[in-house]
Amino acid sequence: MANDIKDIAHAVEAASVMRLFASPPLMLTLGEPTHGVDAPLRLRNALFRQLVEEEGYRTIAVESDCVAGALVDDYVTTGAGDLDDVLERGFSHGLGASAASRELVRWMRAFNAGRPACDQVRFAGFDGPLEMAWAASPRETLTALHRTLTDHVDPGLIPCTPQTLDRLLGPDDRWTDPAAMLDPSASFGRSAEAGELRLLADDLGALLHAWTPHLIAATSRDAFDRARLQARAASGLLRYHYWMADSSSSRLARLTGLRDQMMADNLLALAERGPVLVHAHNSHLQRDVSSMRMGGRRLEWWSAGAIVNSRLGEEYGFLATAFGTMRHQGVDVPPPDTLEGALYAFPTGPCLVDASELAAAVAATDPVRRTSPYFGYAPLDPAHLARIDGVVFIGDVPDD
């Protein structure tokens, strides 16, 4: 077994990755089995640099707030803002505190310095404006979208005034109350005001679409794409808040699915401008149905990766990342009858393995999926190997 693994393990480099595909994928996705450690992020950074320099990739998208990510993109393309502030406000989920995130943003800014806009690298968050305990108010996105249209479209076509939006939105804390995540009755999402806002968001988004040629000519393609992002985020947030008020047993499963639907819409929009490297949890990028336990229930939903793959086909590539040990989080040496165990048996640095070759190498061991005492860590499921292009393995994850 160890010799088999040795024969199929390669360095995690752009050239090795590209050999997995008939042609470079338009969207190459790199998963991780958990959040909060820098080792896979540093590996992501190194791979992105190689993809930029050797394969012409120009965008990286991470599992972070899509609206806040505009601050990071502005910084890396123009130098606008202060690095510390950009890291704090431009990332969600605490990702800005990571040393690897700082390294990525600094490298992107240095790469772009002096380059024409058409050759610059770009940053994007592709998650919704959401956290585990709350969803953002739609105020920022709705008002920004309304302002763009008011500045460039016939005033008679605008469906409401800024004052109407402000009255319907009310104070932001009515939207962001963390109690609403577990208590549907605490959600503002099915109020009369929220219902009217959903209709207005739909009308504003339709008007944006109808005036596409004029808006691109009057502003720029980047400005128009940002307005599209605001429209998607506003409608997605209002839909999410609506279902936060649902009291049925399918509530949590629907919310997880809506989050990945927002992710998928953002990724498909990014794919329109060229090759992109995407980094997120394996469960958001895999081609299979995702699942987790929450509130005592098993939730299942179609991941963003599964949705995007159904649209892009062979232009979508997925590399899953697996760990051997993560002792500071209670993940010890993997049993030999697991995929991680088969890889861990051969001591090596981070490596890349063709998923089909890995499946053949471990077929005789009949590996089983192990469980972990650490919430959020998802070991590889052998049943998914046929739907994975490659596996990146990090044997011992240090305590960063």
PDB file of N, CA and C in Angstrom, residues 132-181:
ATOM      1  N   MET A 132     -22.645  32.343  11.238  1.00  0.00           N
ATOM      2  CA  MET A 132     -23.371  31.213  11.806  1.00  0.00           C
ATOM      3  C   MET A 132     -24.591  31.660  12.608  1.00  0.00           C
ATOM      4  N   ALA A 133     -24.491  32.811  13.299  1.00  0.00           N
ATOM      5  CA  ALA A 133     -25.548  33.211  14.224  1.00  0.00           C
ATOM      6  C   ALA A 133     -26.446  34.317  13.685  1.00  0.00           C
ATOM      7  N   TRP A 134     -26.179  34.841  12.494  1.00  0.00           N
ATOM      8  CA  TRP A 134     -27.023  35.915  11.999  1.00  0.00           C
ATOM      9  C   TRP A 134     -26.829  36.116  10.503  1.00  0.00           C
ATOM     10  N   ALA A 135     -27.761  36.851   9.918  1.00  0.00           N
ATOM     11  CA  ALA A 135     -27.645  37.286   8.530  1.00  0.00           C
ATOM     12  C   ALA A 135     -27.695  38.802   8.517  1.00  0.00           C
ATOM     13  N   ALA A 136     -26.949  39.416   7.627  1.00  0.00           N
ATOM     14  CA  ALA A 136     -26.851  40.871   7.585  1.00  0.00           C
ATOM     15  C   ALA A 136     -28.183  41.506   7.200  1.00  0.00           C
ATOM     16  N   SER A 137     -28.322  42.760   7.528  1.00  0.00           N
ATOM     17  CA  SER A 137     -29.427  43.560   7.016  1.00  0.00           C
ATOM     18  C   SER A 137     -29.226  43.772   5.518  1.00  0.00           C
ATOM     19  N   PRO A 138     -30.307  43.811   4.747  1.00  0.00           N
ATOM     20  CA  PRO A 138     -30.160  44.088   3.312  1.00  0.00           C
ATOM     21  C   PRO A 138     -29.954  45.569   3.007  1.00  0.00           C
ATOM     22  N   ARG A 139     -29.787  46.397   4.024  1.00  0.00           N
ATOM     23  CA  ARG A 139     -29.685  47.845   3.809  1.00  0.00           C
ATOM     24  C   ARG A 139     -28.541  48.211   2.861  1.00  0.00           C
ATOM     25  N   GLU A 140     -27.329  47.748   3.156  1.00  0.00           N
ATOM     26  CA  GLU A 140     -26.168  48.168   2.366  1.00  0.00           C
ATOM     27  C   GLU A 140     -26.332  47.832   0.897  1.00  0.00           C
ATOM     28  N   THR A 141     -26.762  46.622   0.611  1.00  0.00           N
ATOM     29  CA  THR A 141     -26.845  46.197  -0.789  1.00  0.00           C
ATOM     30  C   THR A 141     -28.024  46.852  -1.511  1.00  0.00           C
ATOM     31  N   LEU A 142     -29.168  46.958  -0.838  1.00  0.00           N
ATOM     32  CA  LEU A 142     -30.333  47.562  -1.487  1.00  0.00           C
ATOM     33  C   LEU A 142     -30.107  49.041  -1.774  1.00  0.00           C
ATOM     34  N   THR A 143     -29.560  49.748  -0.815  1.00  0.00           N
ATOM     35  CA  THR A 143     -29.359  51.180  -1.023  1.00  0.00           C
ATOM     36  C   THR A 143     -28.279  51.447  -2.066  1.00  0.00           C
ATOM     37  N   ALA A 144     -27.236  50.624  -2.102  1.00  0.00           N
ATOM     38  CA  ALA A 144     -26.197  50.796  -3.121  1.00  0.00           C
ATOM     39  C   ALA A 144     -26.755  50.530  -4.514  1.00  0.00           C
ATOM     40  N   LEU A 145     -27.567  49.490  -4.654  1.00  0.00           N
ATOM     41  CA  LEU A 145     -28.186  49.172  -5.937  1.00  0.00           C
ATOM     42  C   LEU A 145     -29.115  50.305  -6.369  1.00  0.00           C
ATOM     43  N   HIS A 146     -29.922  50.788  -5.436  1.00  0.00           N
ATOM     44  CA  HIS A 146     -30.849  51.880  -5.731  1.00  0.00           C
ATOM     45  C   HIS A 146     -30.086  53.136  -6.171  1.00  0.00           C
ATOM     46  N   ARG A 147     -28.971  53.431  -5.516  1.00  0.00           N
ATOM     47  CA  ARG A 147     -28.184  54.617  -5.842  1.00  0.00           C
ATOM     48  C   ARG A 147     -27.588  54.507  -7.250  1.00  0.00           C
ATOM     49  N   THR A 148     -27.096  53.325  -7.608  1.00  0.00           N
ATOM     50  CA  THR A 148     -26.548  53.121  -8.955  1.00  0.00           C
ATOM     51  C   THR A 148     -27.606  53.377 -10.020  1.00  0.00           C
ATOM     52  N   LEU A 149     -28.775  52.831  -9.810  1.00  0.00           N
ATOM     53  CA  LEU A 149     -29.846  53.007 -10.793  1.00  0.00           C
ATOM     54  C   LEU A 149     -30.325  54.455 -10.829  1.00  0.00           C
ATOM     55  N   THR A 150     -30.453  55.080  -9.678  1.00  0.00           N
ATOM     56  CA  THR A 150     -30.903  56.475  -9.634  1.00  0.00           C
ATOM     57  C   THR A 150     -29.936  57.393 -10.377  1.00  0.00           C
ATOM     58  N   ASP A 151     -28.644  57.091 -10.307  1.00  0.00           N
ATOM     59  CA  ASP A 151     -27.629  57.919 -10.955  1.00  0.00           C
ATOM     60  C   ASP A 151     -27.637  57.786 -12.479  1.00  0.00           C
ATOM     61  N   HIS A 152     -28.157  56.674 -13.010  1.00  0.00           N
ATOM     62  CA  HIS A 152     -27.946  56.415 -14.439  1.00  0.00           C
ATOM     63  C   HIS A 152     -29.189  56.011 -15.225  1.00  0.00           C
ATOM     64  N   VAL A 153     -30.330  55.882 -14.569  1.00  0.00           N
ATOM     65  CA  VAL A 153     -31.529  55.400 -15.247  1.00  0.00           C
ATOM     66  C   VAL A 153     -32.627  56.460 -15.144  1.00  0.00           C
ATOM     67  N   ASP A 154     -33.521  56.485 -16.113  1.00  0.00           N
ATOM     68  CA  ASP A 154     -34.669  57.399 -16.108  1.00  0.00           C
ATOM     69  C   ASP A 154     -35.363  57.349 -14.751  1.00  0.00           C
ATOM     70  N   PRO A 155     -35.461  58.488 -14.036  1.00  0.00           N
ATOM     71  CA  PRO A 155     -36.055  58.493 -12.697  1.00  0.00           C
ATOM     72  C   PRO A 155     -37.471  57.912 -12.644  1.00  0.00           C
ATOM     73  N   GLY A 156     -38.215  58.064 -13.730  1.00  0.00           N
ATOM     74  CA  GLY A 156     -39.575  57.546 -13.730  1.00  0.00           C
ATOM     75  C   GLY A 156     -39.654  56.035 -13.657  1.00  0.00           C
ATOM     76  N   LEU A 157     -38.535  55.348 -13.929  1.00  0.00           N
ATOM     77  CA  LEU A 157     -38.521  53.887 -13.894  1.00  0.00           C
ATOM     78  C   LEU A 157     -38.137  53.328 -12.519  1.00  0.00           C
ATOM     79  N   ILE A 158     -37.591  54.165 -11.647  1.00  0.00           N
ATOM     80  CA  ILE A 158     -37.179  53.693 -10.322  1.00  0.00           C
ATOM     81  C   ILE A 158     -38.421  53.407  -9.498  1.00  0.00           C
ATOM     82  N   PRO A 159     -38.573  52.192  -8.949  1.00  0.00           N
ATOM     83  CA  PRO A 159     -39.831  51.805  -8.306  1.00  0.00           C
ATOM     84  C   PRO A 159     -40.080  52.398  -6.924  1.00  0.00           C
ATOM     85  N   CYS A 160     -39.097  53.065  -6.330  1.00  0.00           N
ATOM     86  CA  CYS A 160     -39.296  53.619  -4.995  1.00  0.00           C
ATOM     87  C   CYS A 160     -38.270  54.712  -4.740  1.00  0.00           C
ATOM     88  N   THR A 161     -38.497  55.481  -3.700  1.00  0.00           N
ATOM     89  CA  THR A 161     -37.554  56.519  -3.307  1.00  0.00           C
ATOM     90  C   THR A 161     -36.609  55.987  -2.240  1.00  0.00           C
ATOM     91  N   PRO A 162     -35.476  56.676  -2.004  1.00  0.00           N
ATOM     92  CA  PRO A 162     -34.597  56.274  -0.904  1.00  0.00           C
ATOM     93  C   PRO A 162     -35.306  56.324   0.443  1.00  0.00           C
ATOM     94  N   GLN A 163     -36.206  57.268   0.592  1.00  0.00           N
ATOM     95  CA  GLN A 163     -36.944  57.389   1.853  1.00  0.00           C
ATOM     96  C   GLN A 163     -37.835  56.167   2.090  1.00  0.00           C
ATOM     97  N   THR A 164     -38.443  55.664   1.023  1.00  0.00           N
ATOM     98  CA  THR A 164     -39.275  54.464   1.154  1.00  0.00           C
ATOM     99  C   THR A 164     -38.428  53.265   1.586  1.00  0.00           C
ATOM    100  N   LEU A 165     -37.275  53.121   0.942  1.00  0.00           N
ATOM    101  CA  LEU A 165     -36.380  52.028   1.341  1.00  0.00           C
ATOM    102  C   LEU A 165     -35.992  52.148   2.809  1.00  0.00           C
ATOM    103  N   ASP A 166     -35.622  53.349   3.223  1.00  0.00           N
ATOM    104  CA  ASP A 166     -35.186  53.556   4.600  1.00  0.00           C
ATOM    105  C   ASP A 166     -36.303  53.232   5.593  1.00  0.00           C
ATOM    106  N   ARG A 167     -37.527  53.639   5.252  1.00  0.00           N
ATOM    107  CA  ARG A 167     -38.663  53.357   6.147  1.00  0.00           C
ATOM    108  C   ARG A 167     -38.928  51.856   6.255  1.00  0.00           C
ATOM    109  N   LEU A 168     -38.875  51.170   5.133  1.00  0.00           N
ATOM    110  CA  LEU A 168     -39.148  49.732   5.148  1.00  0.00           C
ATOM    111  C   LEU A 168     -38.035  48.947   5.838  1.00  0.00           C
ATOM    112  N   LEU A 169     -36.802  49.379   5.658  1.00  0.00           N
ATOM    113  CA  LEU A 169     -35.674  48.681   6.272  1.00  0.00           C
ATOM    114  C   LEU A 169     -35.659  48.868   7.788  1.00  0.00           C
ATOM    115  N   GLY A 170     -35.929  50.087   8.248  1.00  0.00           N
ATOM    116  CA  GLY A 170     -35.918  50.333   9.683  1.00  0.00           C
ATOM    117  C   GLY A 170     -34.535  50.124  10.271  1.00  0.00           C
ATOM    118  N   PRO A 171     -34.447  49.977  11.595  1.00  0.00           N
ATOM    119  CA  PRO A 171     -33.137  49.768  12.241  1.00  0.00           C
ATOM    120  C   PRO A 171     -32.554  48.411  11.877  1.00  0.00           C
ATOM    121  N   ASP A 172     -31.241  48.368  11.725  1.00  0.00           N
ATOM    122  CA  ASP A 172     -30.588  47.133  11.293  1.00  0.00           C
ATOM    123  C   ASP A 172     -30.719  46.005  12.298  1.00  0.00           C
ATOM    124  N   ASP A 173     -30.843  46.327  13.595  1.00  0.00           N
ATOM    125  CA  ASP A 173     -30.878  45.252  14.587  1.00  0.00           C
ATOM    126  C   ASP A 173     -32.140  44.406  14.491  1.00  0.00           C
ATOM    127  N   ARG A 174     -33.166  44.896  13.804  1.00  0.00           N
ATOM    128  CA  ARG A 174     -34.343  44.040  13.596  1.00  0.00           C
ATOM    129  C   ARG A 174     -34.018  42.888  12.645  1.00  0.00           C
ATOM    130  N   TRP A 175     -32.971  43.056  11.817  1.00  0.00           N
ATOM    131  CA  TRP A 175     -32.554  42.013  10.875  1.00  0.00           C
ATOM    132  C   TRP A 175     -31.472  41.111  11.466  1.00  0.00           C
ATOM    133  N   THR A 176     -30.626  41.649  12.305  1.00  0.00           N
ATOM    134  CA  THR A 176     -29.420  40.926  12.717  1.00  0.00           C
ATOM    135  C   THR A 176     -29.531  40.299  14.106  1.00  0.00           C
ATOM    136  N   ASP A 177     -30.714  40.256  14.676  1.00  0.00           N
ATOM    137  CA  ASP A 177     -30.912  39.647  15.992  1.00  0.00           C
ATOM    138  C   ASP A 177     -30.459  38.186  15.959  1.00  0.00           C
ATOM    139  N   PRO A 178     -29.401  37.794  16.704  1.00  0.00           N
ATOM    140  CA  PRO A 178     -28.916  36.405  16.652  1.00  0.00           C
ATOM    141  C   PRO A 178     -29.939  35.393  17.154  1.00  0.00           C
ATOM    142  N   ALA A 179     -30.928  35.838  17.919  1.00  0.00           N
ATOM    143  CA  ALA A 179     -31.948  34.900  18.403  1.00  0.00           C
ATOM    144  C   ALA A 179     -32.732  34.289  17.250  1.00  0.00           C
ATOM    145  N   ALA A 180     -32.787  34.993  16.116  1.00  0.00           N
ATOM    146  CA  ALA A 180     -33.578  34.512  14.982  1.00  0.00           C
ATOM    147  C   ALA A 180     -32.998  33.254  14.349  1.00  0.00           C
ATOM    148  N   MET A 181     -31.712  32.967  14.566  1.00  0.00           N
ATOM    149  CA  MET A 181     -31.137  31.775  13.963  1.00  0.00           C
ATOM    150  C   MET A 181     -31.801  30.509  14.498  1.00  0.00           C
TER     151      MET A 181
END
